[in-house]
mmCIF file of C-alpha atoms in Angstrom:
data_model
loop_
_atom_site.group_PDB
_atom_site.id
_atom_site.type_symbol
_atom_site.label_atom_id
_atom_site.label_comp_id
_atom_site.label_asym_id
_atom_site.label_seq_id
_atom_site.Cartn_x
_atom_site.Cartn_y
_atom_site.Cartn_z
ATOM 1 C CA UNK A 241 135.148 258.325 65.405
ATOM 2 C CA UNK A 242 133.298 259.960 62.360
ATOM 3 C CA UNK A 243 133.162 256.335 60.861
ATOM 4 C CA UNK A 244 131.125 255.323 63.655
ATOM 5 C CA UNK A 245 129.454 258.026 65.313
ATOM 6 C CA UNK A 246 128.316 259.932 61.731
ATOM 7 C CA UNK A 247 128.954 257.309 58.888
ATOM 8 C CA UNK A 248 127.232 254.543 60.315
ATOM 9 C CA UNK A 249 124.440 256.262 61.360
ATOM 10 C CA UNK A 250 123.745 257.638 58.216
ATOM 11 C CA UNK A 251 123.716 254.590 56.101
ATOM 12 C CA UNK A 252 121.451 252.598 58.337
ATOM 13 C CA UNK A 253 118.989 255.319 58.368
ATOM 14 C CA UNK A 254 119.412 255.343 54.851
ATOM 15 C CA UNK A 255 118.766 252.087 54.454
ATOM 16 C CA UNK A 256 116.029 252.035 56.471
ATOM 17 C CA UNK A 257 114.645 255.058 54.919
ATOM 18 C CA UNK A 258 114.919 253.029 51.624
ATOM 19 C CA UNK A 259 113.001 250.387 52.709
ATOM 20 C CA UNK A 260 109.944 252.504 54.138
ATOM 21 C CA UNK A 261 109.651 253.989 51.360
ATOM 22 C CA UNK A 262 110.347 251.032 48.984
ATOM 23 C CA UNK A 263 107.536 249.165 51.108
ATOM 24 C CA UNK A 264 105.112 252.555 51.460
ATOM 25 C CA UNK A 265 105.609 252.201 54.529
ATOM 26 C CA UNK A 266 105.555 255.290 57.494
ATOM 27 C CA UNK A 267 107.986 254.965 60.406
ATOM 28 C CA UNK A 268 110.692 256.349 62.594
ATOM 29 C CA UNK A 269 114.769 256.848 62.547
ATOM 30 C CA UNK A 270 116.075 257.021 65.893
ATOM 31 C CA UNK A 271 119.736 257.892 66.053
ATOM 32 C CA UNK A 272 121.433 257.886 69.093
ATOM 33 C CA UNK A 273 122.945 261.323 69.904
ATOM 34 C CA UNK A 274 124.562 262.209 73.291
ATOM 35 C CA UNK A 275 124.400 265.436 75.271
ATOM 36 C CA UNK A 276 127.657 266.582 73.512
ATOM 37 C CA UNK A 277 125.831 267.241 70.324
ATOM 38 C CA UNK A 278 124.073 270.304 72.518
ATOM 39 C CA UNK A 279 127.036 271.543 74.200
ATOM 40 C CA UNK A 280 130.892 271.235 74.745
ATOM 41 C CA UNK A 281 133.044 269.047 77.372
ATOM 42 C CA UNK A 282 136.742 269.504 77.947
ATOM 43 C CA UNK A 283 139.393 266.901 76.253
ATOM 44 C CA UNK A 284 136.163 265.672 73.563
ATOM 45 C CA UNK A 285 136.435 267.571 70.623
ATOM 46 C CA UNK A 286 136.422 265.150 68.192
ATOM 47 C CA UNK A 287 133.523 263.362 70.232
ATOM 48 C CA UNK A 288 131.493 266.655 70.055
ATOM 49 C CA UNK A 289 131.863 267.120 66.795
ATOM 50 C CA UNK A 290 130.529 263.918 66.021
ATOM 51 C CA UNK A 291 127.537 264.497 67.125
ATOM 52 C CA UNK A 292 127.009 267.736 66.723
ATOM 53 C CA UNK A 293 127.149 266.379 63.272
ATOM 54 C CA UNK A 294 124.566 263.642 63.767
ATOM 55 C CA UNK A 295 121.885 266.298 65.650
ATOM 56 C CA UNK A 296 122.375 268.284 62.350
ATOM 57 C CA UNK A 297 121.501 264.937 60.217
ATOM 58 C CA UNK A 298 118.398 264.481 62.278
ATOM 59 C CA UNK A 299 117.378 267.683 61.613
ATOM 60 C CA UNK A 300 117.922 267.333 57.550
ATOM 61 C CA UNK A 301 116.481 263.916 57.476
ATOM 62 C CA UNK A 302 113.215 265.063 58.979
ATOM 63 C CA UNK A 303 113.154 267.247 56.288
ATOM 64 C CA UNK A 304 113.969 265.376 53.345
ATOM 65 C CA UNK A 305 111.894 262.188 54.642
ATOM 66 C CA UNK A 306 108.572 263.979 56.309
ATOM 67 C CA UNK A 307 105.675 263.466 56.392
ATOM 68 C CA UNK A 308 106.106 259.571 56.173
ATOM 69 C CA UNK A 309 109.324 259.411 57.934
ATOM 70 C CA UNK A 310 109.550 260.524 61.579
ATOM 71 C CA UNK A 311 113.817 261.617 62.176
ATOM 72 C CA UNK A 312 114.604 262.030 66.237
ATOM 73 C CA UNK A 313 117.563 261.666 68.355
ATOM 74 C CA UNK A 314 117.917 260.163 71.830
ATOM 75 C CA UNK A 315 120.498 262.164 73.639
ATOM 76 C CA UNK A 316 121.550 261.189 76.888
ATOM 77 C CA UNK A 317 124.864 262.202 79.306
ATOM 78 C CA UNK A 318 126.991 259.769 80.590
ATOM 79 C CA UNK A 319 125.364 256.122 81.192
ATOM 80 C CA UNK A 320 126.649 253.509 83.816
ATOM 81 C CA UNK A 321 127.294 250.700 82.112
ATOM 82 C CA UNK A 322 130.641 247.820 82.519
ATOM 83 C CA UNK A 323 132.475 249.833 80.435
ATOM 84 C CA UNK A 324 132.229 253.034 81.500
ATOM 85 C CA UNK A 325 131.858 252.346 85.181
ATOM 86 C CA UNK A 326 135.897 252.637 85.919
ATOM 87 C CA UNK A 327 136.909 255.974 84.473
ATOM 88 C CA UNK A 328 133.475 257.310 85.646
ATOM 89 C CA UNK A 329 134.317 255.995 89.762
ATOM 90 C CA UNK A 330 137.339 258.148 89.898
ATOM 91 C CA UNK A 331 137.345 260.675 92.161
ATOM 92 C CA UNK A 332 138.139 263.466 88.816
ATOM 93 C CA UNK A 333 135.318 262.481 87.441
ATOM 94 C CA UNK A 334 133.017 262.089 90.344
ATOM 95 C CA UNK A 335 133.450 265.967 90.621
ATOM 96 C CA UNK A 336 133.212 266.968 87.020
ATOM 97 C CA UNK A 337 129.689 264.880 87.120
ATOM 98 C CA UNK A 338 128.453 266.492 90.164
ATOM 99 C CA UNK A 339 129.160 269.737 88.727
ATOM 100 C CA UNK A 340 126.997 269.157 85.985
ATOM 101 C CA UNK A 341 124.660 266.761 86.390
ATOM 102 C CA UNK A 342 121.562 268.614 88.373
ATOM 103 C CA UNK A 343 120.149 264.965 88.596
ATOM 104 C CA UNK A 344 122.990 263.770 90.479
ATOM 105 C CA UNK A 345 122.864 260.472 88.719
ATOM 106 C CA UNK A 346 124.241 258.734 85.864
ATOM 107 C CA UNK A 347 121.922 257.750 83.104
ATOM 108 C CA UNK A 348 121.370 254.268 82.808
ATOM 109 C CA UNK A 349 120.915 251.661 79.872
ATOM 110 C CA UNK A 350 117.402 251.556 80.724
ATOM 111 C CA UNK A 351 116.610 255.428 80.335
ATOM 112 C CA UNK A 352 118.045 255.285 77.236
ATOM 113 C CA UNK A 353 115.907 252.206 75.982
ATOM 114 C CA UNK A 354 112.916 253.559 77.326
ATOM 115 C CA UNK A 355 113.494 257.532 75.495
ATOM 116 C CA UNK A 356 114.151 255.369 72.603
ATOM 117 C CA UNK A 357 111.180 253.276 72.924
ATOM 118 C CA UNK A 358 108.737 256.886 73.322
ATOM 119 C CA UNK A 359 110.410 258.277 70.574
ATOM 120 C CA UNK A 360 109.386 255.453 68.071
ATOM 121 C CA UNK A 361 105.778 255.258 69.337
ATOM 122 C CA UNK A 362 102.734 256.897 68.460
ATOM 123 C CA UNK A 363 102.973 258.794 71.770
ATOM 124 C CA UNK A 364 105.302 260.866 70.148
ATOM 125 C CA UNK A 365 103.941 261.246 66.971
ATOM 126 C CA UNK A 366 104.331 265.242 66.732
ATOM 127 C CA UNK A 367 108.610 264.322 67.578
ATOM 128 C CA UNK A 368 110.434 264.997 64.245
ATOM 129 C CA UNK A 369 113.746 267.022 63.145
ATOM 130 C CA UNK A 370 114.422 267.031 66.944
ATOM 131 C CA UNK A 371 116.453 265.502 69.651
ATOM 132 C CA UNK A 372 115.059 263.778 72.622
ATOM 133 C CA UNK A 373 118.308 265.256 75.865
ATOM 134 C CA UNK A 374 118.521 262.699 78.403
ATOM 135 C CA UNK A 375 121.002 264.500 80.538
ATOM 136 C CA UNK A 376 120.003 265.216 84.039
ATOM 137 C CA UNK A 377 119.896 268.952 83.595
ATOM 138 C CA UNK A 378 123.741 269.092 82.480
ATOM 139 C CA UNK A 379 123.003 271.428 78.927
ATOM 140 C CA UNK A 380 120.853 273.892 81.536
ATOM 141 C CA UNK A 381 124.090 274.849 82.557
#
């Protein structure tokens, strides 16, 4: 899970970093966080931790990168998609959501696209070091 969630994440926006700069060029890194970088759920630990750890990059790549390189993350809770839909429909989890989520919905693929898509434009131009929480209210908790 730190391979993918942390690793990866930080040599693509290294890369990409590397090309901005090698091109003197401005932009944006968006890495995709989830709500369990701001808080804790039961039985993820090692999930958490993960991204924990990548809200923490975001923050140190704003630094080291600004002012030409713009660092957010897109955080969102639990998204409806195929391959989440069957553990999410059980009755266990159905509960634990509704407990949380002050929303009373799911994310879906297209709120995350769309956070994504405001975080990389000019509309959010003043966004940097900071995370972007898509999660229907769950962190107010």
């Amino acid at each position: 899970m730190l391979e993918l969630n942390v690793r990866s994440a930080f040599f693509a926006a290294q890369s990409a970093a590397r090309r901005m700069r090698a091109a003197d060029k401005t932009g944006v890194i968006v890495n995709l966080s989830s709500q369990a970088g701001h808080t804790a759920l039961i039985k993820r630990s090692v999930y958490c931790a993960t991204k924990h750890a990548m809200e923490g990059m975001t923050k140190s790549m704003a630094l080291e990168l600004a002012p030409a390189i713009r660092v957010v993350s897109v955080a969102p809770t639990f998204v409806k998609t195929e391959m989440t839909q069957s553990f999410l429909e059980t009755d266990e989890y159905d509960q634990y959501m509704k407990a949380h989520l002050l929303t009373r919905q799911l994310a879906t693929v297209d709120d995350v696209a769309n956070a994504v898509l405001y975080a990389a434009s000019p509309a959010a131009n003043m966004m940097t070091g900071t995370s972007l929480v898509l999660d229907g209210g769950w962190t107010a908790h």
